Tab-separated table of N, CA and C in Angstrom:
chain	number	residue	atom	x	y	z
N	15	MET	N	-12.742	6.087	-20.317
N	15	MET	CA	-12.747	6.705	-18.996
N	15	MET	C	-11.364	7.285	-18.659
N	16	THR	N	-10.294	6.556	-19.028
N	16	THR	CA	-8.958	7.068	-18.692
N	16	THR	C	-8.668	8.380	-19.415
N	17	THR	N	-9.147	8.522	-20.647
N	17	THR	CA	-8.919	9.773	-21.368
N	17	THR	C	-9.619	10.921	-20.664
N	18	LYS	N	-10.860	10.695	-20.244
N	18	LYS	CA	-11.613	11.733	-19.533
N	18	LYS	C	-10.877	12.156	-18.261
N	19	ILE	N	-10.381	11.194	-17.528
N	19	ILE	CA	-9.650	11.492	-16.299
N	19	ILE	C	-8.353	12.234	-16.628
N	20	ALA	N	-7.626	11.749	-17.610
N	20	ALA	CA	-6.354	12.374	-17.985
N	20	ALA	C	-6.559	13.815	-18.435
N	21	VAL	N	-7.607	14.066	-19.192
N	21	VAL	CA	-7.909	15.431	-19.642
N	21	VAL	C	-8.115	16.350	-18.441
N	22	GLY	N	-8.925	15.926	-17.498
N	22	GLY	CA	-9.192	16.740	-16.308
N	22	GLY	C	-7.954	16.956	-15.462
N	23	LEU	N	-7.167	15.903	-15.285
N	23	LEU	CA	-5.944	16.027	-14.490
N	23	LEU	C	-4.946	16.968	-15.156
N	24	GLU	N	-4.771	16.801	-16.455
N	24	GLU	CA	-3.851	17.679	-17.180
N	24	GLU	C	-4.284	19.135	-17.033
N	25	ARG	N	-5.562	19.376	-17.216
N	25	ARG	CA	-6.092	20.740	-17.115
N	25	ARG	C	-5.837	21.319	-15.720
N	26	ALA	N	-6.085	20.512	-14.690
N	26	ALA	CA	-5.907	20.991	-13.317
N	26	ALA	C	-4.448	21.303	-13.017
N	27	PHE	N	-3.535	20.407	-13.408
N	27	PHE	CA	-2.117	20.644	-13.145
N	27	PHE	C	-1.585	21.821	-13.961
N	28	ALA	N	-2.043	21.955	-15.193
N	28	ALA	CA	-1.592	23.075	-16.026
N	28	ALA	C	-2.066	24.408	-15.445
N	29	ALA	N	-3.250	24.430	-14.897
N	29	ALA	CA	-3.811	25.675	-14.369
N	29	ALA	C	-3.283	26.027	-12.979
N	30	ARG	N	-3.034	24.989	-12.150
N	30	ARG	CA	-2.751	25.264	-10.745
N	30	ARG	C	-1.410	24.743	-10.245
N	31	GLY	N	-0.637	24.142	-11.121
N	31	GLY	CA	0.644	23.599	-10.695
N	31	GLY	C	0.480	22.205	-10.105
N	32	PHE	N	1.563	21.689	-9.576
N	32	PHE	CA	1.551	20.317	-9.084
N	32	PHE	C	1.386	20.209	-7.583
N	33	SER	N	1.635	21.263	-6.854
N	33	SER	CA	1.504	21.166	-5.399
N	33	SER	C	0.178	21.699	-4.881
N	34	GLU	N	-0.435	22.619	-5.600
N	34	GLU	CA	-1.645	23.263	-5.083
N	34	GLU	C	-2.899	22.388	-5.105
N	35	PRO	N	-3.264	21.760	-6.206
N	35	PRO	CA	-4.560	21.078	-6.196
N	35	PRO	C	-4.578	19.876	-5.249
N	36	SER	N	-5.626	19.827	-4.459
N	36	SER	CA	-5.816	18.674	-3.564
N	36	SER	C	-6.357	17.503	-4.388
N	37	VAL	N	-6.388	16.332	-3.806
N	37	VAL	CA	-6.959	15.176	-4.497
N	37	VAL	C	-8.434	15.440	-4.806
N	38	GLU	N	-9.115	16.121	-3.918
N	38	GLU	CA	-10.519	16.463	-4.179
N	38	GLU	C	-10.629	17.411	-5.375
N	39	ASP	N	-9.726	18.376	-5.470
N	39	ASP	CA	-9.704	19.264	-6.638
N	39	ASP	C	-9.464	18.463	-7.914
N	40	LEU	N	-8.555	17.507	-7.848
N	40	LEU	CA	-8.235	16.681	-9.011
N	40	LEU	C	-9.416	15.786	-9.384
N	41	ARG	N	-10.077	15.246	-8.385
N	41	ARG	CA	-11.267	14.435	-8.633
N	41	ARG	C	-12.343	15.261	-9.320
N	42	GLU	N	-12.531	16.461	-8.840
N	42	GLU	CA	-13.517	17.363	-9.431
N	42	GLU	C	-13.143	17.717	-10.865
N	43	ALA	N	-11.860	17.991	-11.106
N	43	ALA	CA	-11.406	18.330	-12.454
N	43	ALA	C	-11.622	17.162	-13.417
N	44	ALA	N	-11.467	15.941	-12.909
N	44	ALA	CA	-11.655	14.752	-13.740
N	44	ALA	C	-13.128	14.386	-13.896
N	45	SER	N	-13.990	15.006	-13.120
N	45	SER	CA	-15.441	14.756	-13.169
N	45	SER	C	-15.802	13.284	-12.952
N	46	VAL	N	-15.155	12.685	-11.951
N	46	VAL	CA	-15.445	11.298	-11.591
N	46	VAL	C	-15.513	11.194	-10.074
N	47	SER	N	-15.964	10.057	-9.600
N	47	SER	CA	-15.961	9.821	-8.157
N	47	SER	C	-14.539	9.566	-7.692
N	48	LEU	N	-14.315	9.707	-6.405
N	48	LEU	CA	-12.996	9.441	-5.849
N	48	LEU	C	-12.608	7.980	-6.085
N	49	ARG	N	-13.563	7.108	-5.946
N	49	ARG	CA	-13.309	5.678	-6.170
N	49	ARG	C	-12.837	5.422	-7.610
N	50	THR	N	-13.508	6.050	-8.573
N	50	THR	CA	-13.127	5.879	-9.976
N	50	THR	C	-11.750	6.486	-10.238
N	51	LEU	N	-11.502	7.662	-9.675
N	51	LEU	CA	-10.200	8.293	-9.856
N	51	LEU	C	-9.093	7.362	-9.366
N	52	TYR	N	-9.263	6.831	-8.154
N	52	TYR	CA	-8.239	5.949	-7.596
N	52	TYR	C	-8.160	4.601	-8.320
N	53	LYS	N	-9.234	4.192	-8.941
N	53	LYS	CA	-9.199	2.950	-9.724
N	53	LYS	C	-8.219	3.095	-10.897
N	54	TYR	N	-8.248	4.240	-11.549
N	54	TYR	CA	-7.414	4.463	-12.731
N	54	TYR	C	-6.076	5.124	-12.416
N	55	ALA	N	-6.016	5.849	-11.316
N	55	ALA	CA	-4.778	6.510	-10.891
N	55	ALA	C	-4.696	6.352	-9.368
N	56	PRO	N	-4.100	5.259	-8.904
N	56	PRO	CA	-4.172	4.903	-7.482
N	56	PRO	C	-3.354	5.768	-6.524
N	57	SER	N	-2.632	6.750	-7.025
N	57	SER	CA	-1.880	7.649	-6.149
N	57	SER	C	-1.774	9.011	-6.831
N	58	ARG	N	-1.375	9.994	-6.067
N	58	ARG	CA	-1.173	11.328	-6.642
N	58	ARG	C	-0.078	11.276	-7.708
N	59	ASP	N	0.983	10.512	-7.443
N	59	ASP	CA	2.043	10.359	-8.446
N	59	ASP	C	1.480	9.773	-9.736
N	60	ALA	N	0.622	8.777	-9.606
N	60	ALA	CA	0.012	8.171	-10.797
N	60	ALA	C	-0.844	9.190	-11.537
N	61	MET	N	-1.476	10.090	-10.804
N	61	MET	CA	-2.287	11.136	-11.433
N	61	MET	C	-1.410	12.085	-12.237
N	62	VAL	N	-0.266	12.462	-11.666
N	62	VAL	CA	0.673	13.342	-12.371
N	62	VAL	C	1.163	12.649	-13.634
N	63	HIS	N	1.545	11.394	-13.508
N	63	HIS	CA	2.065	10.653	-14.661
N	63	HIS	C	0.998	10.496	-15.746
N	64	MET	N	-0.231	10.215	-15.341
N	64	MET	CA	-1.323	10.086	-16.312
N	64	MET	C	-1.526	11.400	-17.059
N	65	ALA	N	-1.514	12.502	-16.321
N	65	ALA	CA	-1.698	13.816	-16.940
N	65	ALA	C	-0.568	14.114	-17.929
N	66	LEU	N	0.662	13.803	-17.554
N	66	LEU	CA	1.801	14.090	-18.426
N	66	LEU	C	1.824	13.190	-19.661
N	67	GLU	N	1.444	11.944	-19.508
N	67	GLU	CA	1.359	11.056	-20.671
N	67	GLU	C	0.326	11.595	-21.664
N	68	HIS	N	-0.793	12.053	-21.133
N	68	HIS	CA	-1.837	12.630	-21.989
N	68	HIS	C	-1.316	13.900	-22.659
N	69	ARG	N	-0.638	14.730	-21.903
N	69	ARG	CA	-0.084	15.981	-22.431
N	69	ARG	C	0.910	15.688	-23.555
N	70	HIS	N	1.743	14.685	-23.339
N	70	HIS	CA	2.732	14.302	-24.349
N	70	HIS	C	2.045	13.946	-25.661
N	71	ARG	N	1.032	13.098	-25.605
N	71	ARG	CA	0.320	12.691	-26.830
N	71	ARG	C	-0.332	13.891	-27.508
N	72	ARG	N	-0.939	14.778	-26.736
N	72	ARG	CA	-1.579	15.965	-27.322
N	72	ARG	C	-0.549	16.881	-27.978
N	73	TYR	N	0.581	17.065	-27.309
N	73	TYR	CA	1.630	17.929	-27.846
N	73	TYR	C	2.163	17.371	-29.162
N	74	ILE	N	2.486	16.095	-29.168
N	74	ILE	CA	3.012	15.467	-30.384
N	74	ILE	C	1.995	15.614	-31.519
N	75	ASN	N	0.744	15.379	-31.231
N	75	ASN	CA	-0.297	15.513	-32.257
N	75	ASN	C	-0.433	16.965	-32.718
N	76	HIS	N	-0.366	17.899	-31.798
N	76	HIS	CA	-0.501	19.323	-32.147
N	76	HIS	C	0.660	19.794	-33.025
N	77	VAL	N	1.867	19.418	-32.642
N	77	VAL	CA	3.039	19.922	-33.345
N	77	VAL	C	3.323	19.135	-34.622
N	78	PHE	N	3.126	17.830	-34.580
N	78	PHE	CA	3.547	16.999	-35.710
N	78	PHE	C	2.421	16.303	-36.456
N	79	GLY	N	1.225	16.250	-35.879
N	79	GLY	CA	0.193	15.433	-36.503
N	79	GLY	C	0.694	14.001	-36.516
N	80	ASP	N	0.519	13.305	-37.597
N	80	ASP	CA	1.078	11.964	-37.740
N	80	ASP	C	2.284	12.060	-38.660
N	81	PRO	N	3.498	12.063	-38.088
N	81	PRO	CA	4.702	12.256	-38.904
N	81	PRO	C	4.871	11.223	-40.019
N	82	LYS	N	4.274	10.052	-39.876
N	82	LYS	CA	4.398	9.030	-40.925
N	82	LYS	C	3.784	9.503	-42.236
N	83	TYR	N	2.825	10.399	-42.156
N	83	TYR	CA	2.117	10.859	-43.346
N	83	TYR	C	2.451	12.293	-43.696
N	84	GLN	N	3.514	12.813	-43.141
N	84	GLN	CA	3.847	14.209	-43.339
N	84	GLN	C	5.081	14.334	-44.225
N	85	ALA	N	5.007	15.195	-45.183
N	85	ALA	CA	6.150	15.452	-46.062
N	85	ALA	C	7.178	16.298	-45.312
N	86	ALA	N	8.388	16.303	-45.824
N	86	ALA	CA	9.424	17.148	-45.237
N	86	ALA	C	8.958	18.598	-45.258
N	87	GLN	N	9.337	19.321	-44.222
N	87	GLN	CA	8.922	20.718	-44.112
N	87	GLN	C	10.028	21.528	-43.460
N	88	PRO	N	9.993	22.829	-43.668
N	88	PRO	CA	11.005	23.680	-43.029
N	88	PRO	C	10.896	23.600	-41.511
N	89	ILE	N	12.031	23.666	-40.848
N	89	ILE	CA	12.035	23.630	-39.389
N	89	ILE	C	11.235	24.807	-38.827
N	90	GLU	N	11.174	25.907	-39.588
N	90	GLU	CA	10.390	27.066	-39.136
N	90	GLU	C	8.916	26.713	-38.947
N	91	THR	N	8.408	25.795	-39.771
N	91	THR	CA	7.016	25.359	-39.625
N	91	THR	C	6.819	24.656	-38.291
N	92	THR	N	7.759	23.791	-37.939
N	92	THR	CA	7.687	23.112	-36.637
N	92	THR	C	7.780	24.129	-35.509
N	93	LEU	N	8.665	25.093	-35.631
N	93	LEU	CA	8.801	26.122	-34.591
N	93	LEU	C	7.528	26.954	-34.479
N	94	ASP	N	6.879	27.257	-35.606
N	94	ASP	CA	5.597	27.969	-35.568
N	94	ASP	C	4.548	27.160	-34.798
N	95	ARG	N	4.518	25.858	-35.025
N	95	ARG	CA	3.540	25.002	-34.336
N	95	ARG	C	3.833	24.928	-32.837
N	96	ILE	N	5.119	24.894	-32.489
N	96	ILE	CA	5.481	24.905	-31.066
N	96	ILE	C	5.052	26.227	-30.439
N	97	ALA	N	5.295	27.329	-31.131
N	97	ALA	CA	4.876	28.642	-30.614
N	97	ALA	C	3.359	28.709	-30.468
N	98	ASN	N	2.642	28.123	-31.428
N	98	ASN	CA	1.186	28.088	-31.314
N	98	ASN	C	0.758	27.308	-30.074
N	99	TRP	N	1.417	26.191	-29.804
N	99	TRP	CA	1.136	25.417	-28.589
N	99	TRP	C	1.384	26.283	-27.353
N	100	MET	N	2.498	26.996	-27.353
N	100	MET	CA	2.821	27.839	-26.201
N	100	MET	C	1.747	28.915	-26.009
N	101	LYS	N	1.286	29.508	-27.103
N	101	LYS	CA	0.246	30.542	-27.019
N	101	LYS	C	-1.050	29.977	-26.460
N	102	THR	N	-1.439	28.794	-26.928
N	102	THR	CA	-2.765	28.276	-26.604
N	102	THR	C	-2.799	27.317	-25.423
N	103	GLU	N	-1.668	26.680	-25.120
N	103	GLU	CA	-1.692	25.605	-24.125
N	103	GLU	C	-0.698	25.755	-22.980
N	104	ALA	N	0.347	26.531	-23.173
N	104	ALA	CA	1.423	26.510	-22.175
N	104	ALA	C	2.051	27.880	-21.972
N	105	SER	N	1.230	28.877	-21.801
N	105	SER	CA	1.760	30.241	-21.696
N	105	SER	C	2.684	30.434	-20.489
N	106	HIS	N	2.623	29.508	-19.522
N	106	HIS	CA	3.489	29.616	-18.336
N	106	HIS	C	4.770	28.807	-18.480
N	107	GLY	N	4.914	28.076	-19.567
N	107	GLY	CA	6.110	27.273	-19.781
N	107	GLY	C	5.791	25.789	-19.848
N	108	CYS	N	6.821	24.998	-19.902
N	108	CYS	CA	6.709	23.558	-20.107
N	108	CYS	C	6.191	22.851	-18.856
N	109	LEU	N	5.104	22.118	-18.998
N	109	LEU	CA	4.508	21.394	-17.878
N	109	LEU	C	5.427	20.264	-17.407
N	110	PHE	N	6.193	19.674	-18.303
N	110	PHE	CA	7.108	18.602	-17.914
N	110	PHE	C	8.216	19.143	-17.005
N	111	HIS	N	8.783	20.288	-17.361
N	111	HIS	CA	9.802	20.899	-16.509
N	111	HIS	C	9.200	21.299	-15.166
N	112	ALA	N	7.981	21.797	-15.172
N	112	ALA	CA	7.315	22.183	-13.922
N	112	ALA	C	7.113	20.964	-13.026
N	113	ALA	N	6.761	19.834	-13.619
N	113	ALA	CA	6.553	18.615	-12.832
N	113	ALA	C	7.857	18.174	-12.179
N	114	VAL	N	8.938	18.176	-12.942
N	114	VAL	CA	10.232	17.772	-12.386
N	114	VAL	C	10.677	18.762	-11.312
N	115	ALA	N	10.439	20.038	-11.527
N	115	ALA	CA	10.806	21.041	-10.519
N	115	ALA	C	10.024	20.839	-9.224
N	116	SER	N	8.788	20.343	-9.339
N	116	SER	CA	7.969	20.137	-8.141
N	116	SER	C	8.370	18.881	-7.374
N	117	ALA	N	9.058	17.960	-8.037
N	117	ALA	CA	9.493	16.710	-7.397
N	117	ALA	C	10.855	16.311	-7.978
N	118	PRO	N	11.905	17.054	-7.638
N	118	PRO	CA	13.206	16.851	-8.289
N	118	PRO	C	13.834	15.478	-8.073
N	119	ASP	N	13.412	14.752	-7.062
N	119	ASP	CA	13.977	13.426	-6.803
N	119	ASP	C	13.191	12.299	-7.461
N	120	ASP	N	12.102	12.628	-8.152
N	120	ASP	CA	11.267	11.613	-8.793
N	120	ASP	C	11.895	11.217	-10.132
N	121	GLN	N	12.552	10.080	-10.143
N	121	GLN	CA	13.248	9.628	-11.350
N	121	GLN	C	12.285	9.289	-12.485
N	122	GLU	N	11.095	8.827	-12.149
N	122	GLU	CA	10.118	8.520	-13.201
N	122	GLU	C	9.680	9.802	-13.917
N	123	LEU	N	9.498	10.886	-13.180
N	123	LEU	CA	9.153	12.164	-13.820
N	123	LEU	C	10.302	12.626	-14.714
N	124	ARG	N	11.518	12.461	-14.244
N	124	ARG	CA	12.685	12.846	-15.050
N	124	ARG	C	12.730	12.018	-16.339
N	125	ARG	N	12.412	10.713	-16.252
N	125	ARG	CA	12.382	9.868	-17.452
N	125	ARG	C	11.280	10.316	-18.416
N	126	LEU	N	10.119	10.706	-17.866
N	126	LEU	CA	9.042	11.220	-18.726
N	126	LEU	C	9.496	12.490	-19.444
N	127	LEU	N	10.137	13.385	-18.727
N	127	LEU	CA	10.652	14.621	-19.321
N	127	LEU	C	11.656	14.294	-20.423
N	128	GLU	N	12.603	13.430	-20.121
N	128	GLU	CA	13.634	13.083	-21.103
N	128	GLU	C	13.030	12.420	-22.333
N	129	ARG	N	12.085	11.500	-22.130
N	129	ARG	CA	11.443	10.829	-23.258
N	129	ARG	C	10.673	11.820	-24.115
N	130	HIS	N	9.931	12.713	-23.458
N	130	HIS	CA	9.152	13.718	-24.178
N	130	HIS	C	10.070	14.589	-25.037
N	131	LYS	N	11.097	15.143	-24.431
N	131	LYS	CA	11.994	16.046	-25.159
N	131	LYS	C	12.725	15.310	-26.279
N	132	SER	N	13.171	14.102	-26.009
N	132	SER	CA	13.876	13.320	-27.022
N	132	SER	C	12.973	13.007	-28.213
N	133	GLU	N	11.736	12.610	-27.928
N	133	GLU	CA	10.807	12.295	-29.024
N	133	GLU	C	10.479	13.537	-29.846
N	134	VAL	N	10.286	14.659	-29.181
N	134	VAL	CA	10.005	15.905	-29.897
N	134	VAL	C	11.148	16.228	-30.858
N	135	CYS	N	12.359	16.169	-30.367
N	135	CYS	CA	13.502	16.522	-31.216
N	135	CYS	C	13.723	15.503	-32.321
N	136	SER	N	13.558	14.240	-32.031
N	136	SER	CA	13.703	13.207	-33.073
N	136	SER	C	12.688	13.414	-34.191
N	137	LEU	N	11.449	13.689	-33.815
N	137	LEU	CA	10.411	13.933	-34.825
N	137	LEU	C	10.704	15.206	-35.615
N	138	ALA	N	11.157	16.248	-34.926
N	138	ALA	CA	11.463	17.508	-35.612
N	138	ALA	C	12.573	17.303	-36.638
N	139	VAL	N	13.588	16.548	-36.284
N	139	VAL	CA	14.678	16.268	-37.227
N	139	VAL	C	14.161	15.403	-38.370
N	140	ALA	N	13.352	14.409	-38.048
N	140	ALA	CA	12.861	13.462	-39.062
N	140	ALA	C	12.024	14.145	-40.137
N	141	ILE	N	11.253	15.159	-39.778
N	141	ILE	CA	10.395	15.800	-40.781
N	141	ILE	C	11.015	17.061	-41.372
N	142	SER	N	12.177	17.466	-40.856
N	142	SER	CA	12.816	18.668	-41.375
N	142	SER	C	13.300	18.451	-42.804
N	143	ASP	N	13.141	19.468	-43.623
N	143	ASP	CA	13.633	19.379	-45.002
N	143	ASP	C	15.099	19.803	-45.106
N	144	GLU	N	15.730	20.050	-43.951
N	144	GLU	CA	17.135	20.426	-43.926
N	144	GLU	C	17.879	19.489	-42.981
N	145	THR	N	19.189	19.438	-43.142
N	145	THR	CA	19.999	18.636	-42.241
N	145	THR	C	20.306	19.461	-41.004
N	146	VAL	N	19.842	18.976	-39.870
N	146	VAL	CA	20.119	19.643	-38.605
N	146	VAL	C	20.559	18.589	-37.599
N	147	ILE	N	21.401	18.997	-36.680
N	147	ILE	CA	21.855	18.105	-35.613
N	147	ILE	C	20.791	18.098	-34.526
N	148	GLU	N	20.429	16.909	-34.069
N	148	GLU	CA	19.345	16.781	-33.093
N	148	GLU	C	19.614	17.589	-31.828
N	149	THR	N	20.838	17.582	-31.335
N	149	THR	CA	21.148	18.350	-30.126
N	149	THR	C	20.991	19.843	-30.368
N	150	ASP	N	21.413	20.321	-31.532
N	150	ASP	CA	21.221	21.737	-31.860
N	150	ASP	C	19.736	22.078	-31.826
N	151	LEU	N	18.952	21.214	-32.432
N	151	LEU	CA	17.515	21.470	-32.492
N	151	LEU	C	16.886	21.409	-31.100
N	152	MET	N	17.359	20.495	-30.244
N	152	MET	CA	16.832	20.430	-28.888
N	152	MET	C	17.101	21.728	-28.145
N	153	ILE	N	18.299	22.267	-28.299
N	153	ILE	CA	18.640	23.530	-27.638
N	153	ILE	C	17.742	24.657	-28.158
N	154	ILE	N	17.495	24.677	-29.448
N	154	ILE	CA	16.649	25.717	-30.047
N	154	ILE	C	15.211	25.584	-29.548
N	155	ILE	N	14.680	24.369	-29.579
N	155	ILE	CA	13.288	24.161	-29.139
N	155	ILE	C	13.151	24.453	-27.646
N	156	GLU	N	14.107	23.989	-26.851
N	156	GLU	CA	14.053	24.266	-25.411
N	156	GLU	C	14.171	25.759	-25.134
N	157	GLY	N	15.030	26.431	-25.880
N	157	GLY	CA	15.137	27.884	-25.723
N	157	GLY	C	13.816	28.567	-26.019
N	158	LEU	N	13.154	28.118	-27.074
N	158	LEU	CA	11.852	28.688	-27.426
N	158	LEU	C	10.827	28.462	-26.315
N	159	THR	N	10.727	27.225	-25.825
N	159	THR	CA	9.698	26.936	-24.822
N	159	THR	C	10.005	27.601	-23.476
N	160	GLN	N	11.284	27.681	-23.126
N	160	GLN	CA	11.623	28.301	-21.844
N	160	GLN	C	11.537	29.827	-21.896
N	161	ALA	N	11.857	30.414	-23.047
N	161	ALA	CA	11.808	31.876	-23.174
N	161	ALA	C	10.397	32.384	-23.474
N	162	TRP	N	9.521	31.500	-23.938
N	162	TRP	CA	8.187	31.931	-24.349
N	162	TRP	C	7.460	32.773	-23.291
N	163	PRO	N	7.387	32.347	-22.027
N	163	PRO	CA	6.613	33.143	-21.057
N	163	PRO	C	7.084	34.590	-20.941
N	164	LEU	N	8.368	34.842	-21.194
N	164	LEU	CA	8.896	36.203	-21.076
N	164	LEU	C	8.945	36.957	-22.393
N	165	CYS	N	9.268	36.253	-23.480
N	165	CYS	CA	9.568	36.926	-24.744
N	165	CYS	C	8.519	36.740	-25.841
N	166	LYS	N	7.652	35.760	-25.690
N	166	LYS	CA	6.596	35.467	-26.665
N	166	LYS	C	7.136	35.391	-28.099
N	167	ASP	N	6.597	36.213	-29.004
N	167	ASP	CA	6.963	36.122	-30.421
N	167	ASP	C	8.441	36.420	-30.689
N	168	ALA	N	9.074	37.195	-29.838
N	168	ALA	CA	10.508	37.449	-30.002
N	168	ALA	C	11.303	36.150	-29.802
N	169	ALA	N	10.829	35.274	-28.920
N	169	ALA	CA	11.477	33.976	-28.724
N	169	ALA	C	11.363	33.139	-29.997
N	170	LEU	N	10.204	33.194	-30.641
N	170	LEU	CA	10.005	32.462	-31.896
N	170	LEU	C	10.938	33.004	-32.985
N	171	ALA	N	11.027	34.307	-33.111
N	171	ALA	CA	11.902	34.903	-34.125
N	171	ALA	C	13.358	34.490	-33.892
N	172	SER	N	13.792	34.500	-32.651
N	172	SER	CA	15.164	34.088	-32.340
N	172	SER	C	15.376	32.604	-32.639
N	173	ALA	N	14.400	31.777	-32.285
N	173	ALA	CA	14.514	30.336	-32.556
N	173	ALA	C	14.635	30.079	-34.054
N	174	LYS	N	13.885	30.808	-34.850
N	174	LYS	CA	13.969	30.648	-36.306
N	174	LYS	C	15.338	31.078	-36.835
N	175	ARG	N	15.866	32.179	-36.320
N	175	ARG	CA	17.208	32.621	-36.743
N	175	ARG	C	18.248	31.567	-36.386
N	176	LEU	N	18.164	31.037	-35.190
N	176	LEU	CA	19.117	30.017	-34.761
N	176	LEU	C	18.977	28.736	-35.579
N	177	ALA	N	17.754	28.367	-35.931
N	177	ALA	CA	17.548	27.171	-36.762
N	177	ALA	C	18.162	27.358	-38.139
N	178	ARG	N	18.003	28.545	-38.712
N	178	ARG	CA	18.622	28.811	-40.018
N	178	ARG	C	20.146	28.735	-39.919
N	179	LEU	N	20.704	29.304	-38.860
N	179	LEU	CA	22.155	29.226	-38.657
N	179	LEU	C	22.619	27.784	-38.476
N	180	ALA	N	21.879	27.014	-37.700
N	180	ALA	CA	22.253	25.611	-37.460
N	180	ALA	C	22.207	24.814	-38.761
N	181	ALA	N	21.182	25.057	-39.572
N	181	ALA	CA	21.060	24.334	-40.842
N	181	ALA	C	22.160	24.759	-41.816
N	182	SER	N	22.459	26.051	-41.862
N	182	SER	CA	23.473	26.524	-42.814
N	182	SER	C	24.877	26.093	-42.405
N	183	SER	N	25.108	25.858	-41.131
N	183	SER	CA	26.439	25.443	-40.685
N	183	SER	C	26.725	23.984	-41.012
N	184	ARG	N	25.714	23.229	-41.439
N	184	ARG	CA	25.873	21.821	-41.767
N	184	ARG	C	26.208	21.599	-43.238
N	185	ILE	N	26.248	22.650	-44.007
N	185	ILE	CA	26.484	22.516	-45.447
N	185	ILE	C	27.903	22.083	-45.718
């Protein structure tokens, strides 16, 4: 039941932002009764957090699959997968950044954002077949996701060039 609710909440927030959908809109998106929605997510904040936790798991699975079973690969492959996510799931930009922007004083949202970004970069470094500095890679990945809504494939091409430069500077 929680997955069903999380899927609906994520979809609603991704489509309409964090301030627009009413609780009734969110209940409808989750396809459950109000009582059931509040049982699993007892506040609007809990609904946002549930949606973002679900989004995080989907993103990690989309970009990395199960890294424990993945051979080393070029960082360009990871960047291609991130661009594919942006094309299919996040054409307006990062949902985590949007959540923090909608509630800048919410420290729990900031922790979710930081954890998400840190895990993405750690996994990207772990599966890379080249030596890259995690902070360099975070800047490259963040540049790609933030520039995507405006630049699309040009953002991907630039991210790949920067990744090659970052890897070659470590030699």
